[in-house]
mmCIF file of C-alpha atoms in Angstrom:
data_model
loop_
_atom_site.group_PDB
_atom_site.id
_atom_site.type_symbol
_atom_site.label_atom_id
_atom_site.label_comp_id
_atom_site.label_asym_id
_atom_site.label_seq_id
_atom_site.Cartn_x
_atom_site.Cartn_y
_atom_site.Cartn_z
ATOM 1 C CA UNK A 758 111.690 71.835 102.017
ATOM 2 C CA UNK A 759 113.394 75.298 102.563
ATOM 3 C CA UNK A 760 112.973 75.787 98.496
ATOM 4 C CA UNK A 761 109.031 76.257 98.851
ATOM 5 C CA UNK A 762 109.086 79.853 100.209
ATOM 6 C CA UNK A 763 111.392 80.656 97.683
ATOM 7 C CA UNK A 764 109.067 79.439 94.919
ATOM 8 C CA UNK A 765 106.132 81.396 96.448
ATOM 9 C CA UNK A 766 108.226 84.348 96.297
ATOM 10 C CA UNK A 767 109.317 84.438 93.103
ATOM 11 C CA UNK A 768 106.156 83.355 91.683
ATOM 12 C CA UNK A 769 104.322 86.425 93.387
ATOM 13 C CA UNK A 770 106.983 88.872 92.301
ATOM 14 C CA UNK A 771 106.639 87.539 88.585
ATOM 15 C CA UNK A 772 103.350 87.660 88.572
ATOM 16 C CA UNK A 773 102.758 91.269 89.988
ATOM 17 C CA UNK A 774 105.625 92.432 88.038
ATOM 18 C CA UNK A 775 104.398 91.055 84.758
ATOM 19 C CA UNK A 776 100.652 92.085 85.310
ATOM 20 C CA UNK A 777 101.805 95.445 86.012
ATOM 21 C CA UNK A 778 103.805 95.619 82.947
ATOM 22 C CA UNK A 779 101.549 94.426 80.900
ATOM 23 C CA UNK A 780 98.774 96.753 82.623
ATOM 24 C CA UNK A 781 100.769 99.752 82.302
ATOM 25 C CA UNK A 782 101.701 98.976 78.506
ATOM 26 C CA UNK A 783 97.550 98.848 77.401
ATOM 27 C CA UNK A 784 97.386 102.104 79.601
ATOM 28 C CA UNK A 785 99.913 103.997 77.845
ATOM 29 C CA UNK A 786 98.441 102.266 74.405
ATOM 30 C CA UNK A 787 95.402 103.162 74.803
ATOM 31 C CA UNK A 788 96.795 107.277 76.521
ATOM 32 C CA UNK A 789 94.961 106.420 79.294
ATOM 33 C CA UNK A 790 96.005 107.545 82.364
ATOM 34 C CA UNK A 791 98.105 105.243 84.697
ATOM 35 C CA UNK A 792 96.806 106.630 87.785
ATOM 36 C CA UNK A 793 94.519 109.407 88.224
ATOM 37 C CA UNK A 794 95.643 113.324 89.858
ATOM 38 C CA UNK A 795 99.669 112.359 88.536
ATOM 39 C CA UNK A 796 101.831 113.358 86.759
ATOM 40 C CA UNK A 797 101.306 110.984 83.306
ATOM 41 C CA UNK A 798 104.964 110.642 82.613
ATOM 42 C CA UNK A 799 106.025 110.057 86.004
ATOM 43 C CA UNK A 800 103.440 107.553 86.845
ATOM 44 C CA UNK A 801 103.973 105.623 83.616
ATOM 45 C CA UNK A 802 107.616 105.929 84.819
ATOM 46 C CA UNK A 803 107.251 104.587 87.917
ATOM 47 C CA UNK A 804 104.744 101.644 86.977
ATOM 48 C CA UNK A 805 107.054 100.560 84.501
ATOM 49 C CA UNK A 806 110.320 100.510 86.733
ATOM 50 C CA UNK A 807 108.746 98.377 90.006
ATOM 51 C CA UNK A 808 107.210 96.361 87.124
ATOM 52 C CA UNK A 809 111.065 95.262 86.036
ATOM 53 C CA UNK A 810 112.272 95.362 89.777
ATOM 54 C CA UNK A 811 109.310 93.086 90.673
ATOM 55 C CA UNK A 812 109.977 90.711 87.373
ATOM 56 C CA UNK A 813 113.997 90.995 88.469
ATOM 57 C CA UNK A 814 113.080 90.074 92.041
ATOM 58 C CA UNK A 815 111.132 86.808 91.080
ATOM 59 C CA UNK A 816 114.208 85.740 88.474
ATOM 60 C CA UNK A 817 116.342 86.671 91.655
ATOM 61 C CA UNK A 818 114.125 84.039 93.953
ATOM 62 C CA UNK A 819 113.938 81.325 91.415
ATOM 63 C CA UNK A 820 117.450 81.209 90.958
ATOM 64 C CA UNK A 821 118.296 80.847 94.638
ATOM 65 C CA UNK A 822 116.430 77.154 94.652
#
């Protein structure tokens, strides 16, 4: 019973994290910009590290069940 929340959670940070990799990566393929008025390295900097923290975070909750 208390193992559902955990599921949720790490399902919802692997999801974001990996749609935001994979987001960012056809951005920076394509030299599109990541975001629009920033800095292109920074954002693509950014994107890319809460992308892993978010992907870490999920592997985090799924190994707590």
């Amino acid at each position: 019973m208390e193992s559902a929340p955990a599921v949720f959670a790490g399902t919802t940070f692997a999801l974001f994290g990996g749609a935001l990799l994979l987001w960012t990566g056809a951005r920076t393929l394509r030299r599109a910009p990541v975001a629009q008025g920033v800095n292109p390295t920074r954002a693509r900097t950014l994107a890319l590290a809460f992308g892993v923290v978010s992907l870490a975070l999920g592997v985090w909750c799924f190994t707590r069940l």
